[in-house]
Coordinates of N, CA and C in Angstrom, one line a residue:
M25 N -80.2 -276.3 315.6 CA -79.1 -275.7 315.0 C -79.1 -276.2 313.4
N26 N -79.3 -275.4 312.8 CA -79.0 -276.0 311.2 C -77.5 -275.7 310.6
A27 N -77.4 -275.9 309.4 CA -76.1 -276.0 308.9 C -75.6 -274.5 308.7
R28 N -76.5 -273.7 308.4 CA -76.1 -272.3 308.4 C -75.7 -271.6 309.6
D29 N -76.3 -271.8 310.8 CA -75.8 -271.4 312.0 C -74.6 -272.2 312.4
I30 N -74.4 -273.2 312.1 CA -73.0 -274.2 312.4 C -72.0 -273.4 311.7
M31 N -72.1 -272.9 310.3 CA -71.1 -272.3 309.7 C -70.9 -270.8 310.1
L32 N -72.0 -270.1 310.5 CA -71.8 -268.8 311.0 C -70.8 -269.1 312.2
G33 N -71.2 -269.8 313.0 CA -70.5 -270.1 314.4 C -69.2 -270.4 314.3
R34 N -68.9 -271.1 313.5 CA -67.4 -271.3 312.9 C -66.7 -270.3 312.5
L35 N -67.5 -269.3 311.6 CA -66.6 -268.3 311.1 C -66.6 -267.0 312.3
R36 N -67.6 -267.0 313.1 CA -67.4 -266.0 314.2 C -66.3 -266.5 315.1
A37 N -66.2 -267.8 315.4 CA -65.3 -268.2 316.4 C -63.8 -268.2 315.8
A38 N -63.8 -268.1 314.6 CA -62.5 -268.0 313.8 C -61.9 -266.5 313.7
A39 N -63.0 -265.6 313.7 CA -62.5 -264.2 313.6 C -61.7 -263.6 314.4
P40 N -60.8 -262.6 314.2 CA -59.6 -262.1 315.0 C -60.3 -261.4 316.0
K41 N -60.1 -261.5 317.4 CA -60.6 -260.6 318.4 C -59.9 -259.2 318.5
A42 N -60.7 -258.1 318.8 CA -60.0 -256.9 318.7 C -59.0 -257.1 320.0
S43 N -57.9 -256.7 319.9 CA -56.8 -256.6 320.8 C -56.5 -255.2 321.6
A44 N -56.0 -255.4 322.8 CA -56.0 -254.3 323.5 C -55.2 -253.1 322.7
G45 N -54.5 -253.6 321.8 CA -53.5 -252.7 321.1 C -54.2 -251.9 320.1
C46 N -55.4 -252.6 319.5 CA -56.3 -251.7 318.6 C -57.0 -250.6 319.5
G47 N -57.5 -251.0 320.5 CA -58.0 -250.0 321.6 C -57.2 -248.9 321.8
E48 N -55.9 -249.2 322.2 CA -55.1 -247.9 322.5 C -54.7 -247.3 321.2
L49 N -54.6 -247.8 320.0 CA -54.3 -247.1 318.9 C -55.5 -246.2 318.5
D50 N -56.7 -246.6 318.7 CA -57.7 -245.7 318.5 C -58.0 -244.5 319.5
R51 N -57.5 -244.9 320.8 CA -57.7 -243.7 321.7 C -56.6 -242.7 321.4
R52 N -55.5 -243.3 320.6 CA -54.3 -242.3 320.6 C -54.7 -241.4 319.2
I53 N -55.4 -242.0 318.6 CA -55.8 -241.3 317.3 C -56.9 -240.3 317.5
D54 N -57.8 -240.8 318.4 CA -58.9 -239.7 318.9 C -58.2 -238.6 319.6
D55 N -57.3 -238.8 320.5 CA -56.7 -237.8 321.3 C -55.8 -237.0 320.4
H56 N -55.5 -237.3 319.5 CA -54.7 -236.5 318.3 C -55.4 -235.7 317.7
F57 N -56.6 -236.0 317.2 CA -57.5 -235.1 316.4 C -58.3 -234.2 317.5
N58 N -58.7 -234.7 318.4 CA -59.5 -234.0 319.5 C -58.4 -232.7 320.1
A59 N -57.3 -233.0 320.2 CA -56.4 -231.8 320.8 C -56.4 -230.8 319.7
R60 N -56.4 -231.1 318.4 CA -56.1 -230.2 317.4 C -57.4 -229.5 317.0
R61 N -58.4 -230.1 317.4 CA -59.7 -229.3 317.0 C -60.4 -228.4 317.9
A62 N -60.5 -227.1 317.6 CA -61.0 -226.1 318.3 C -62.5 -226.1 318.4
A63 N -63.1 -225.8 319.5 CA -64.6 -225.8 319.6 C -65.3 -224.8 318.6
R64 N -66.1 -225.1 318.1 CA -66.5 -224.1 316.9 C -68.3 -224.3 316.8
S65 N -68.7 -223.2 316.7 CA -70.4 -223.0 316.7 C -70.8 -223.8 315.5
A66 N -72.0 -224.0 315.3 CA -72.6 -224.6 314.0 C -72.4 -223.4 313.0
S67 N -72.9 -222.2 313.2 CA -72.5 -221.2 312.2 C -71.2 -221.0 311.8
E68 N -70.3 -221.2 312.7 CA -68.9 -221.2 312.2 C -68.6 -222.3 311.3
L69 N -69.2 -223.3 311.8 CA -68.9 -224.7 310.6 C -69.8 -224.6 309.3
A70 N -70.9 -223.6 309.5 CA -71.3 -223.4 308.1 C -70.7 -222.3 307.4
Q71 N -70.1 -221.5 307.8 CA -69.2 -220.5 307.3 C -68.2 -221.2 306.4
S72 N -67.4 -222.0 307.2 CA -66.3 -222.9 306.8 C -66.6 -223.6 305.5
L73 N -67.6 -224.2 305.8 CA -68.0 -225.1 304.5 C -68.3 -224.4 303.4
Q74 N -69.1 -223.4 303.5 CA -69.4 -222.2 302.5 C -68.2 -221.8 301.8
A75 N -67.2 -221.2 302.5 CA -65.9 -220.9 302.1 C -65.2 -221.9 301.1
A76 N -65.1 -222.9 301.9 CA -64.4 -224.1 301.1 C -65.0 -224.7 299.8
M77 N -66.4 -224.9 299.9 CA -66.9 -225.2 298.7 C -67.0 -224.1 297.5
T78 N -67.0 -223.0 298.0 CA -67.0 -221.9 297.2 C -65.7 -221.8 296.3
A79 N -64.4 -222.0 297.2 CA -63.1 -222.2 296.6 C -63.2 -223.2 295.8
S80 N -63.9 -224.4 295.8 CA -63.9 -225.5 294.8 C -64.8 -225.5 293.4
H81 N -65.4 -224.0 293.2 CA -66.3 -223.6 292.2 C -67.6 -224.0 292.3
A82 N -68.1 -224.4 293.6 CA -69.5 -224.5 294.0 C -70.2 -223.2 294.3
E83 N -71.4 -223.2 294.0 CA -72.3 -221.9 294.5 C -72.8 -222.3 295.7
V84 N -73.0 -221.4 296.9 CA -73.4 -221.7 298.1 C -74.2 -220.7 298.6
W85 N -75.4 -221.1 299.3 CA -76.2 -220.0 299.7 C -76.6 -220.8 301.2
Q86 N -76.9 -219.8 302.2 CA -77.5 -220.1 303.4 C -78.7 -219.6 303.5
A87 N -79.8 -220.6 304.0 CA -81.1 -219.9 304.1 C -81.7 -220.8 305.2
S88 N -82.9 -220.2 305.7 CA -83.7 -220.6 306.8 C -84.6 -221.6 306.0
R89 N -85.2 -222.6 307.0 CA -85.9 -223.7 306.8 C -87.1 -223.3 305.9
S90 N -87.8 -222.1 306.2 CA -88.9 -221.5 305.6 C -88.6 -220.9 304.0
A91 N -87.3 -220.4 304.2 CA -87.0 -219.5 302.8 C -86.3 -220.3 301.8
W92 N -85.8 -221.5 302.0 CA -84.8 -222.3 301.1 C -85.6 -222.8 299.9
P93 N -87.1 -223.1 300.0 CA -87.5 -223.7 298.7 C -87.7 -222.5 297.8
A94 N -88.2 -221.5 298.1 CA -88.4 -220.0 297.2 C -87.1 -219.9 296.8
L95 N -86.1 -219.8 297.3 CA -84.7 -219.3 296.9 C -84.2 -220.2 295.8
L96 N -84.3 -221.6 296.2 CA -83.9 -222.3 295.1 C -84.7 -222.4 293.9
A97 N -86.0 -222.4 293.9 CA -86.8 -222.6 293.0 C -86.6 -221.2 292.1
Q98 N -86.3 -220.0 292.8 CA -86.2 -218.7 292.0 C -84.8 -218.9 291.3
Q99 N -83.7 -219.6 291.9 CA -82.4 -219.6 291.2 C -82.6 -220.9 289.8
L100 N -83.3 -221.8 290.1 CA -83.5 -222.6 288.8 C -84.2 -222.1 287.7
G101 N -85.2 -221.3 288.2 CA -86.1 -220.7 286.8 C -85.0 -219.7 286.5
A102 N -84.3 -218.9 287.1 CA -83.7 -218.0 286.5 C -82.4 -218.5 285.6
H103 N -82.1 -219.8 285.8 CA -81.0 -220.3 285.1 C -81.3 -221.4 284.0
G104 N -82.8 -221.4 283.8 CA -83.1 -221.9 282.7 C -83.3 -223.4 282.8
V105 N -83.3 -223.7 284.0 CA -83.8 -225.5 284.4 C -85.4 -225.6 284.0
R106 N -85.3 -226.7 283.3 CA -86.8 -227.1 283.0 C -87.2 -228.5 283.6
R107 N -86.1 -229.2 283.7 CA -86.5 -230.5 284.1 C -85.5 -230.9 285.3
L108 N -86.3 -231.0 286.5 CA -85.4 -231.3 288.0 C -85.7 -232.6 288.3
L109 N -84.7 -233.4 288.5 CA -84.8 -234.7 289.1 C -84.5 -234.9 290.7
L110 N -85.7 -235.2 291.3 CA -85.7 -235.1 292.8 C -86.8 -236.2 293.3
D111 N -86.5 -236.5 294.7 CA -87.4 -237.5 295.1 C -88.6 -236.5 296.0
T112 N -89.9 -236.7 295.4 CA -91.0 -236.1 296.2 C -91.5 -236.7 297.1
A113 N -91.0 -238.1 297.5 CA -91.5 -238.8 298.5 C -90.7 -238.2 300.0
G114 N -89.6 -237.5 299.8 CA -88.8 -237.1 300.8 C -89.5 -235.5 301.5
A115 N -89.3 -235.2 302.5 CA -89.8 -233.9 303.0 C -89.3 -232.6 302.1
E116 N -87.8 -232.7 302.0 CA -87.2 -231.6 301.1 C -87.7 -231.6 299.6
G117 N -87.7 -233.1 299.1 CA -88.2 -233.0 297.8 C -89.4 -232.3 297.4
A118 N -90.3 -232.7 298.5 CA -91.7 -232.3 298.3 C -91.9 -230.7 298.6
A119 N -91.1 -230.2 299.2 CA -91.3 -228.9 299.6 C -90.5 -228.0 298.3
L120 N -89.5 -228.8 298.0 CA -89.0 -227.9 296.7 C -90.0 -227.9 295.3
A121 N -90.4 -229.2 295.2 CA -91.4 -229.4 294.1 C -92.6 -228.4 294.4
Q122 N -92.9 -228.2 295.5 CA -94.2 -227.3 295.6 C -94.0 -226.0 295.3
A123 N -92.8 -225.5 295.5 CA -92.1 -224.1 295.3 C -92.0 -223.9 293.7
L124 N -91.7 -225.0 293.0 CA -91.2 -224.7 291.6 C -92.3 -223.9 290.7
P125 N -91.7 -223.0 289.8 CA -92.9 -222.3 289.0 C -93.1 -223.3 288.0
P126 N -94.4 -222.9 287.4 CA -94.9 -223.9 286.5 C -93.9 -224.6 285.2
E127 N -93.0 -223.6 284.8 CA -92.2 -224.0 283.6 C -91.2 -225.1 284.2
I128 N -90.9 -225.4 285.4 CA -90.0 -226.3 285.8 C -90.5 -227.7 286.2
Q129 N -90.5 -228.8 285.5 CA -91.1 -230.1 286.0 C -90.2 -230.6 286.9
A130 N -90.9 -231.4 287.9 CA -90.2 -232.2 288.8 C -90.3 -233.5 288.4
W131 N -89.1 -234.4 288.2 CA -89.2 -235.7 287.7 C -88.6 -236.7 289.1
P132 N -89.3 -237.6 289.2 CA -88.8 -238.6 290.1 C -88.2 -239.6 289.7
F133 N -87.3 -240.3 290.2 CA -86.4 -241.5 289.7 C -87.2 -242.6 289.7
A134 N -88.3 -242.9 289.1 CA -89.2 -243.9 289.2 C -89.2 -244.9 288.3
H135 N -88.2 -245.2 287.4 CA -88.0 -246.2 286.8 C -86.7 -246.9 286.6
P136 N -86.5 -247.9 286.3 CA -85.2 -248.6 286.1 C -84.3 -247.8 285.0
L137 N -83.0 -247.7 285.2 CA -82.2 -246.9 284.5 C -82.3 -247.3 283.0
E138 N -82.4 -248.6 282.8 CA -82.3 -249.1 281.6 C -83.6 -248.5 280.9
A139 N -84.8 -248.1 281.5 CA -85.9 -247.8 280.7 C -86.0 -246.3 280.2
W140 N -85.0 -245.3 280.8 CA -85.3 -244.0 280.5 C -83.9 -243.4 280.4
K141 N -82.8 -244.2 280.0 CA -81.5 -243.6 280.1 C -81.2 -242.5 279.1
S142 N -81.8 -242.7 277.8 CA -81.7 -241.5 276.7 C -82.1 -240.4 277.3
E143 N -83.4 -240.7 277.9 CA -84.1 -239.3 278.5 C -83.4 -238.6 279.6
L144 N -82.9 -239.4 280.5 CA -82.2 -239.0 281.4 C -81.0 -238.3 281.2
F145 N -80.2 -238.8 280.2 CA -78.8 -238.3 280.0 C -78.9 -237.1 278.9
N146 N -80.3 -237.0 278.2 CA -80.4 -235.7 277.2 C -81.2 -234.6 277.6
S147 N -82.2 -235.0 278.6 CA -83.2 -233.9 279.0 C -83.3 -233.6 280.5
I148 N -82.6 -234.1 281.0 CA -82.8 -233.9 282.5 C -81.7 -232.8 282.7
D149 N -82.2 -231.5 283.4 CA -81.3 -230.5 283.5 C -80.4 -230.3 284.8
A150 N -81.0 -230.8 286.0 CA -80.3 -230.9 287.5 C -80.9 -231.9 288.2
G151 N -80.2 -232.2 289.3 CA -80.8 -233.2 290.3 C -80.2 -232.7 291.6
F152 N -81.4 -233.0 292.5 CA -81.4 -232.6 293.9 C -81.3 -233.7 294.8
T153 N -80.3 -233.6 295.7 CA -80.1 -234.4 296.9 C -80.1 -233.8 298.0
V154 N -80.3 -234.6 299.2 CA -80.1 -234.2 300.5 C -78.8 -234.7 301.3
A155 N -78.1 -234.0 301.7 CA -76.8 -234.7 302.3 C -77.0 -235.3 303.6
R156 N -76.4 -236.1 303.9 CA -76.6 -236.8 305.5 C -75.9 -235.9 306.2
S157 N -74.7 -235.4 306.1 CA -74.0 -234.5 306.6 C -72.9 -233.7 305.8
G158 N -72.1 -232.8 306.8 CA -70.9 -232.0 305.8 C -69.6 -232.0 306.8
I159 N -68.7 -231.9 306.0 CA -67.3 -231.7 306.7 C -66.8 -230.4 306.4
A160 N -66.7 -229.5 307.4 CA -66.6 -228.0 307.2 C -65.1 -227.8 306.6
A161 N -64.2 -228.7 307.3 CA -62.7 -228.1 307.2 C -62.1 -228.4 305.5
T162 N -62.8 -229.3 304.8 CA -62.8 -229.8 303.6 C -63.7 -229.1 302.5
G163 N -64.9 -228.6 303.2 CA -66.1 -228.4 302.2 C -66.5 -229.4 301.5
T164 N -66.9 -230.5 302.4 CA -67.4 -231.7 301.4 C -68.8 -232.2 302.2
L165 N -69.6 -232.6 301.2 CA -70.9 -233.1 301.6 C -70.9 -234.6 301.6
V166 N -71.6 -235.2 302.6 CA -71.7 -236.7 302.8 C -73.1 -237.2 302.3
L167 N -72.9 -237.8 301.0 CA -74.4 -238.5 300.5 C -74.4 -239.7 300.8
A168 N -75.6 -240.3 301.2 CA -75.7 -241.6 301.3 C -77.2 -241.9 300.5
P169 N -76.8 -242.2 299.2 CA -77.8 -242.6 298.0 C -78.8 -243.7 298.7
D170 N -79.9 -243.6 298.3 CA -80.9 -244.7 298.5 C -81.9 -244.8 297.2
A171 N -82.9 -245.6 297.4 CA -83.6 -246.0 296.2 C -84.2 -244.9 295.5
G172 N -84.9 -243.7 296.5 CA -85.3 -242.7 295.9 C -84.4 -241.6 295.2
T173 N -83.3 -241.5 295.7 CA -82.1 -240.8 295.4 C -80.9 -241.5 295.1
P174 N -80.9 -242.4 294.1 CA -79.8 -243.1 293.7 C -78.5 -242.2 293.2
R175 N -77.3 -242.7 293.2 CA -76.2 -242.0 293.0 C -76.2 -241.4 291.6
T176 N -77.2 -241.8 290.6 CA -77.4 -241.4 289.5 C -77.7 -239.7 289.7
V177 N -78.5 -239.4 290.4 CA -79.2 -238.1 290.7 C -78.3 -237.1 290.7
S178 N -76.8 -237.5 291.6 CA -75.9 -236.5 291.7 C -74.8 -236.6 290.7
L179 N -74.9 -237.6 289.9 CA -73.8 -237.7 288.8 C -74.1 -237.4 287.4
V180 N -75.3 -237.7 286.9 CA -75.5 -237.4 285.6 C -76.0 -236.2 285.1
P181 N -77.0 -235.6 285.8 CA -77.4 -234.3 285.3 C -76.2 -233.1 285.4
P182 N -76.3 -232.2 284.3 CA -75.4 -231.2 284.4 C -75.3 -230.4 285.6
L183 N -76.3 -230.2 286.3 CA -76.3 -229.6 287.7 C -76.6 -230.3 288.7
H184 N -75.9 -230.2 289.9 CA -76.1 -231.1 291.2 C -76.5 -230.0 292.1
V185 N -77.7 -230.2 292.6 CA -78.2 -229.3 293.7 C -78.4 -230.0 294.9
A186 N -77.5 -229.6 296.0 CA -77.4 -230.3 297.4 C -78.2 -229.5 298.4
L187 N -78.9 -230.0 299.6 CA -79.1 -229.5 300.5 C -78.5 -230.1 301.7
V188 N -78.0 -229.4 302.7 CA -77.5 -229.9 304.1 C -78.0 -229.0 305.1
Y189 N -78.2 -229.6 306.1 CA -78.6 -228.9 307.2 C -77.3 -228.5 308.3
A190 N -77.4 -227.2 308.6 CA -76.2 -226.6 309.3 C -75.8 -227.5 310.7
N191 N -76.9 -228.2 311.3 CA -76.8 -228.7 312.3 C -76.2 -230.3 312.4
T192 N -76.0 -230.7 311.1 CA -75.4 -231.9 310.8 C -73.9 -231.8 310.3
L193 N -73.4 -230.6 310.5 CA -72.0 -230.2 310.0 C -71.2 -230.8 311.0
H194 N -69.8 -231.3 310.7 CA -68.8 -231.7 311.4 C -67.6 -230.8 311.1
A195 N -66.7 -231.0 312.0 CA -65.5 -230.1 311.8 C -64.6 -230.6 311.0
D196 N -64.3 -232.0 310.9 CA -63.4 -232.7 309.9 C -63.8 -234.2 309.8
L197 N -63.2 -234.9 309.1 CA -63.6 -236.2 308.5 C -63.5 -237.0 309.9
H198 N -62.4 -236.8 310.8 CA -62.3 -237.8 312.0 C -63.7 -237.5 312.8
A199 N -64.1 -236.3 313.0 CA -65.2 -235.8 313.7 C -66.5 -236.5 313.3
A200 N -66.7 -236.5 311.8 CA -67.7 -237.0 311.2 C -67.8 -238.4 311.3
A201 N -66.8 -239.2 311.1 CA -66.7 -240.6 311.7 C -66.9 -241.0 312.9
Q202 N -66.6 -240.3 313.9 CA -66.7 -240.4 315.2 C -68.0 -240.3 315.6
A203 N -68.5 -239.0 315.4 CA -69.9 -238.7 315.8 C -71.1 -239.5 315.1
E204 N -70.9 -239.8 314.1 CA -72.0 -240.7 313.4 C -71.5 -242.4 313.5
R205 N -70.7 -242.6 314.1 CA -70.1 -244.1 314.7 C -70.2 -244.7 313.1
W206 N -69.4 -244.4 312.2 CA -68.9 -245.0 311.1 C -68.6 -246.4 311.2
R207 N -67.8 -246.5 312.0 CA -67.3 -247.8 312.6 C -68.4 -248.9 312.8
D208 N -69.6 -248.7 313.1 CA -70.7 -249.5 313.5 C -71.3 -250.2 312.3
G209 N -71.2 -249.6 311.2 CA -71.7 -250.2 310.0 C -71.8 -248.9 308.9
M210 N -70.8 -249.2 307.8 CA -70.8 -248.4 306.7 C -71.8 -248.8 305.8
P211 N -72.4 -247.7 305.0 CA -73.2 -248.2 303.9 C -72.5 -248.6 302.8
T212 N -73.2 -249.2 301.8 CA -72.5 -249.7 300.6 C -72.1 -248.8 299.5
N213 N -72.6 -247.7 299.9 CA -72.2 -246.5 298.8 C -72.5 -244.9 299.4
L214 N -71.3 -244.8 300.2 CA -71.4 -243.4 300.9 C -70.5 -242.4 299.8
V215 N -71.1 -241.3 299.5 CA -70.3 -240.5 298.7 C -69.9 -239.0 299.1
L216 N -68.6 -238.7 298.9 CA -68.1 -237.3 299.4 C -67.9 -236.6 298.2
V217 N -68.8 -235.5 298.4 CA -68.6 -234.4 297.3 C -68.2 -233.2 297.8
S218 N -67.1 -232.4 296.7 CA -66.8 -231.3 297.3 C -66.8 -230.1 296.4
G219 N -67.5 -230.6 295.2 CA -67.7 -229.5 294.1 C -68.1 -230.3 292.9
P220 N -68.1 -229.5 291.8 CA -68.4 -229.9 290.5 C -67.4 -231.1 289.9
S221 N -67.8 -231.8 289.3 CA -66.7 -232.9 288.8 C -65.9 -232.1 287.8
K222 N -64.4 -232.6 288.1 CA -63.4 -232.1 287.4 C -62.3 -233.0 287.2
T223 N -61.3 -232.9 286.3 CA -60.2 -233.5 285.9 C -59.4 -232.7 285.2
S224 N -58.1 -233.2 285.3 CA -56.8 -232.5 284.4 C -56.1 -233.3 283.7
D225 N -55.6 -232.9 282.8 CA -54.7 -233.7 281.8 C -53.3 -233.7 282.4
I226 N -52.3 -234.2 281.5 CA -50.9 -234.1 281.8 C -50.3 -233.1 281.6
Q227 N -51.2 -231.9 281.0 CA -50.7 -230.5 281.0 C -51.2 -229.4 281.9
Q228 N -51.9 -230.3 282.7 CA -52.4 -229.5 284.2 C -53.5 -228.6 283.7
T229 N -54.2 -229.0 282.8 CA -55.3 -228.2 282.1 C -56.8 -228.6 282.9
L230 N -57.2 -227.9 283.7 CA -58.4 -228.4 284.3 C -59.7 -228.2 283.9
A231 N -60.3 -229.1 283.7 CA -61.5 -229.2 283.0 C -62.8 -229.6 283.8
Y232 N -63.7 -228.9 284.0 CA -65.1 -229.4 284.8 C -66.0 -230.2 283.9
G233 N -66.8 -231.0 284.6 CA -67.9 -231.9 283.9 C -67.4 -233.0 283.2
A234 N -66.2 -233.3 283.2 CA -65.6 -234.5 282.4 C -66.4 -235.8 282.7
H235 N -66.6 -236.1 284.1 CA -67.0 -237.2 284.5 C -68.4 -237.1 285.5
G236 N -69.0 -235.7 285.4 CA -70.1 -235.7 286.1 C -70.7 -234.3 285.9
P237 N -71.3 -233.7 287.1 CA -72.0 -232.3 286.9 C -70.8 -231.4 286.6
R238 N -71.0 -230.3 285.6 CA -70.3 -229.1 285.6 C -70.5 -228.1 286.6
R239 N -71.6 -228.2 287.2 CA -71.9 -227.2 288.1 C -72.5 -227.7 289.4
M240 N -72.5 -227.0 290.6 CA -72.9 -227.8 291.8 C -73.5 -226.5 292.6
W241 N -74.6 -226.3 292.9 CA -75.2 -225.5 294.1 C -75.4 -226.2 295.3
V242 N -75.3 -225.6 296.4 CA -75.4 -226.0 297.8 C -76.2 -225.0 298.4
I243 N -77.4 -225.7 299.2 CA -78.3 -224.9 300.3 C -77.7 -225.4 301.5
I244 N -77.4 -224.4 302.4 CA -77.0 -224.7 303.9 C -78.3 -224.1 304.6
V245 N -79.1 -225.0 305.3 CA -80.4 -224.7 306.0 C -79.7 -224.4 307.1
T246 N -80.2 -223.3 307.8 CA -79.6 -222.8 309.0 C -80.6 -222.7 310.2
D247 N -81.8 -223.2 310.0 CA -82.8 -222.8 311.2 C -82.3 -223.6 312.4
D248 N -81.9 -225.1 312.3 CA -81.6 -225.7 313.2 C -80.3 -225.5 313.8
V249 N -79.6 -224.6 313.5 CA -78.1 -224.3 314.0 C -78.3 -224.3 315.6
T250 N -77.5 -225.1 316.2 CA -77.5 -224.9 317.7 C -76.0 -224.4 318.2
E251 N -76.1 -223.3 318.8 CA -74.8 -222.8 319.3 C -74.0 -223.6 320.4

């Protein structure tokens, strides 16, 4: 046993043990939310997510697995997007890149931010991300940024385009944390997004795009819906 093992052993021995009281509290919290939550189909969750995000000024479509790339490519072209930031190493990014018309360039996040900051902030029209899951009650997407799709992709371009699968939707935040077992290991950067970036001043004037994208599009892929 080396010094590192000895030190870690002492830290583990000194760590507080979970008490029966914590377990009882967890059970009561679970019972509270489970009793309030009606059983809902995946398609109902998709409808709720769409309604809530639309109310927060996002534009939301539902599409099948085979149809969404063409739908999104058509919308991007129609709205003048010419440079789209996306991870072509992922299945969804590759499918969208293949569907893009010639006038839209697909840009991977292939360089350190410092090497192309000016280009990124001044010439990229939109960023594409794939959500880990969604929360229907609040119209929220759960993003888990990684090396191919860092937080910058959903934060810097003026348009954030997100894809979420209907079979990953949860009724509420408690259901998401419970089903995905967040207690077993939270990522270092989990992002919850419910619409375009917005802020308001002391006069309650609401402004969009002050700290992030002015617009947000969401594609809900419904093929894998399980009733």
